[in-house]
Amino acid sequence: MDSVPALDEPLKKVLGPATAKVMAEHLGLHTVGDLLHHYPRRYEERGQLTHLADLPMDEHVTVVAQVADARLHTFASSRAPRGKGQRLEVTITDGSGRLQLVFFGAGVHKPHKELLPGTRAMFAGKVSVFNRRLQLAHPAYELLRGDAEETVETWAGALIPIYPATAKLESWKIGKALQTVLPSAQEAADPLPGPLREGRGLVTLPEALLKIHRPHTKADIEEARARLKWDEAFVLQVALARRRHADAQLPAVPRRPRPDGILAAFDGRLPFTLTEGQRKVSEEIFADLATDHPMHRLLQGEVGSGKTMVALRAMLAVVDAGGQAAMLAPTEVLAQQHHRSVIEMMGDLAQGGMLGGADDATKVVLLTGSMGAAARRQALLDLATGEVGIVIGTHALIEDKVQFHDLGLVVVDEQHRFGVEQRDALRGKGKQPPHLLVMTATPIPRTVAMTVFGDLETSVLDQLPAGRSPIASHVVPAADKPHFLARAWERVREEVEKGHQAYVVCPRIGDEEDGAKAKKKSPEDEAEKRPPLAVLDTAEQLARGPLAGLRVDVLHGRMPPDDKDAVMRRFAAGEVDVLVATTVIEVGVNVPNATAMVIMDADRFGVSQLHQLRGRVGRGSAPGLCLLVTEMPEASPARQRLNAVASTLDGFELSRIDLEQRREGDVLGQAQSGTRSSLRMLAVIDDEEVIAEAREEAARIVASDPDLERLPALRTALDALLDEEREQYLEKG
């Protein structure tokens, strides 16, 4: 984390090329500094010294005793059928009782040479029972020579660090390597400004590194963790604060709607009133659009909270001010869906330059990769001349050929589906940086928003518009209770008989290409002995079996775009009763008449994904029903996850559960740029306070010293965090 030569020293110089190679390839550790920041995952306690007479069962103990007897036995087993198996049995005594130690296989050689009768040693291990006698299997031991009272005390009471390790490099070898480099910790430059560290009673960085790797007490570990968490939170928040500071210096064209323009005309025709939340968020957005530096705002709203309406009003405000607005959607299905719903909402206001268009009308076009050449040429021409006020498209919008007359606002839908490079390429098409509105229906807990999207201001839409119906969710345990699954299909038929429609979602497509992939089974599949259910097979089985007589159709990502659009149109028009699909329907698909959803192999989806999928039903006046089908056993974590989804419709609550169940570092790792997460010590959910305080401190420091000239050690720490990829991520964020 540091440019001090001692910490920049390559590991191969210090540990030798063989160990350094394994550390680089398997753990991503290259320098002494990297290794010092490879923290223990937990600590093993050898246990307090125990008399053999008082041994507790199933606990880790440390005993000091003398070897009374040692015998090597050979035996036949499935692994060693010719009687070549070896077992060493050692009996030890401390005067209060006797205990048997046992070593097997290749592990017998060293103790057989060292544990001779009369030898005194310390032994540590877990007490178990074999043949009604207490024993320690494969205990750790240390021979005692001479006056060993002091050794006994320190060895027994020690906290042994257990490191994240690999098959090629065990934890204790990593521990040994750390012993070698630990003296260099004294050279670590401290990134926390002195007053901040002292004000919060945090130990220095060298002290924290010593205590995390070689603690004498549990208090040492706590002190070190508290300090190292602050480092991670603070350095990251400084990076984000500098990003926000730099953005605030950029010029942008203020965009204010005209009092009698297209936005006023649109609002005047709305058949309903906006929710309080929509009004409040719109005001925040309009205030940002009116400033002369670019808006960077994250709009998060529950599935169906009316984000599209808020985004459309922002786009109309920009059109009013003479600019153009572009909406970037992750899939063609979603881009087409947005295009259709925007044109429906706008009516003749979307028919600029056409017969029957309203006075204030503008042109709204769709731009996707699969458009015909003539339509595409016309759309590109209209964008370049400024005929088009609003364009909705996929990443086709980003291509070099696409030129804007005056791009004023970029709306990115479902942010997590887009690479930062794509967002950046579109922003680069404005004469000056355009305003940016990022929308997501995946609720993000406050702390994650502060870390992952820390360079964006956040608006939250948390009330549903009037007329939205509740969604009932139930887990269907297909393996324990097959009749529940039969009942699920009856429920689908009942919904269709009432004139409604249903979705059936599967994890896989199931065409040949898929079949080849399915042969490479993941460990979970191996355990469950079957690949995930597929759209094509399921649709066929349902049409022949429980849903015979209903109009069943399929939708998946490998269909040609025109076919996908045709299926969605038929489904939206009510010509299809049951749509069997992959997660292509996860975001933005809006068919108010669809009331039921059955998710097959629901345990194969993440919590947020299930919540997103469920949001596709209950969008009209009839109540929604979501059935989560799984074969996982009752007590499994997968079932607990599904029970959590079934028990609440609160996306923020679910996103917390999701985060707690995933490995912490993934949150930043994925959201940033595929580099290893910088969070090793900080838990995004548990350390909310640290993150919030670090954000405040960072903002204060950056406001007074944006280039960190007075804090060279912090600057160095930043450079280490923002290796090139991360620097780009934050630059483009």
mmCIF file of C-alpha atoms in Angstrom, residues 324 363 365 367 371 373-388 401-405:
data_model
loop_
_atom_site.group_PDB
_atom_site.id
_atom_site.type_symbol
_atom_site.label_atom_id
_atom_site.label_comp_id
_atom_site.label_asym_id
_atom_site.label_seq_id
_atom_site.Cartn_x
_atom_site.Cartn_y
_atom_site.Cartn_z
ATOM 1 C CA GLN A 324 -31.349 15.806 -26.780
ATOM 2 C CA LYS A 363 -39.312 12.815 -32.465
ATOM 3 C CA VAL A 365 -36.552 6.964 -32.124
ATOM 4 C CA LEU A 367 -31.723 2.526 -32.197
ATOM 5 C CA MET A 371 -32.514 -2.508 -37.168
ATOM 6 C CA ALA A 373 -30.234 -0.392 -42.805
ATOM 7 C CA ALA A 374 -32.722 2.210 -44.095
ATOM 8 C CA ALA A 375 -34.410 2.818 -40.715
ATOM 9 C CA ARG A 376 -31.022 3.011 -39.073
ATOM 10 C CA ARG A 377 -29.686 5.533 -41.611
ATOM 11 C CA GLN A 378 -32.731 7.759 -41.095
ATOM 12 C CA ALA A 379 -32.421 7.557 -37.276
ATOM 13 C CA LEU A 380 -28.716 8.491 -37.437
ATOM 14 C CA LEU A 381 -29.450 11.422 -39.740
ATOM 15 C CA ASP A 382 -32.253 12.717 -37.484
ATOM 16 C CA LEU A 383 -29.971 12.479 -34.423
ATOM 17 C CA ALA A 384 -27.188 14.429 -36.109
ATOM 18 C CA THR A 385 -29.524 17.211 -37.326
ATOM 19 C CA GLY A 386 -31.375 17.505 -34.018
ATOM 20 C CA GLU A 387 -34.761 16.356 -35.431
ATOM 21 C CA VAL A 388 -34.835 13.686 -32.727
ATOM 22 C CA LYS A 401 -21.129 6.411 -36.289
ATOM 23 C CA VAL A 402 -23.707 7.812 -33.861
ATOM 24 C CA GLN A 403 -23.457 11.632 -33.728
ATOM 25 C CA PHE A 404 -25.705 13.906 -31.672
ATOM 26 C CA HIS A 405 -26.695 17.463 -32.481
#
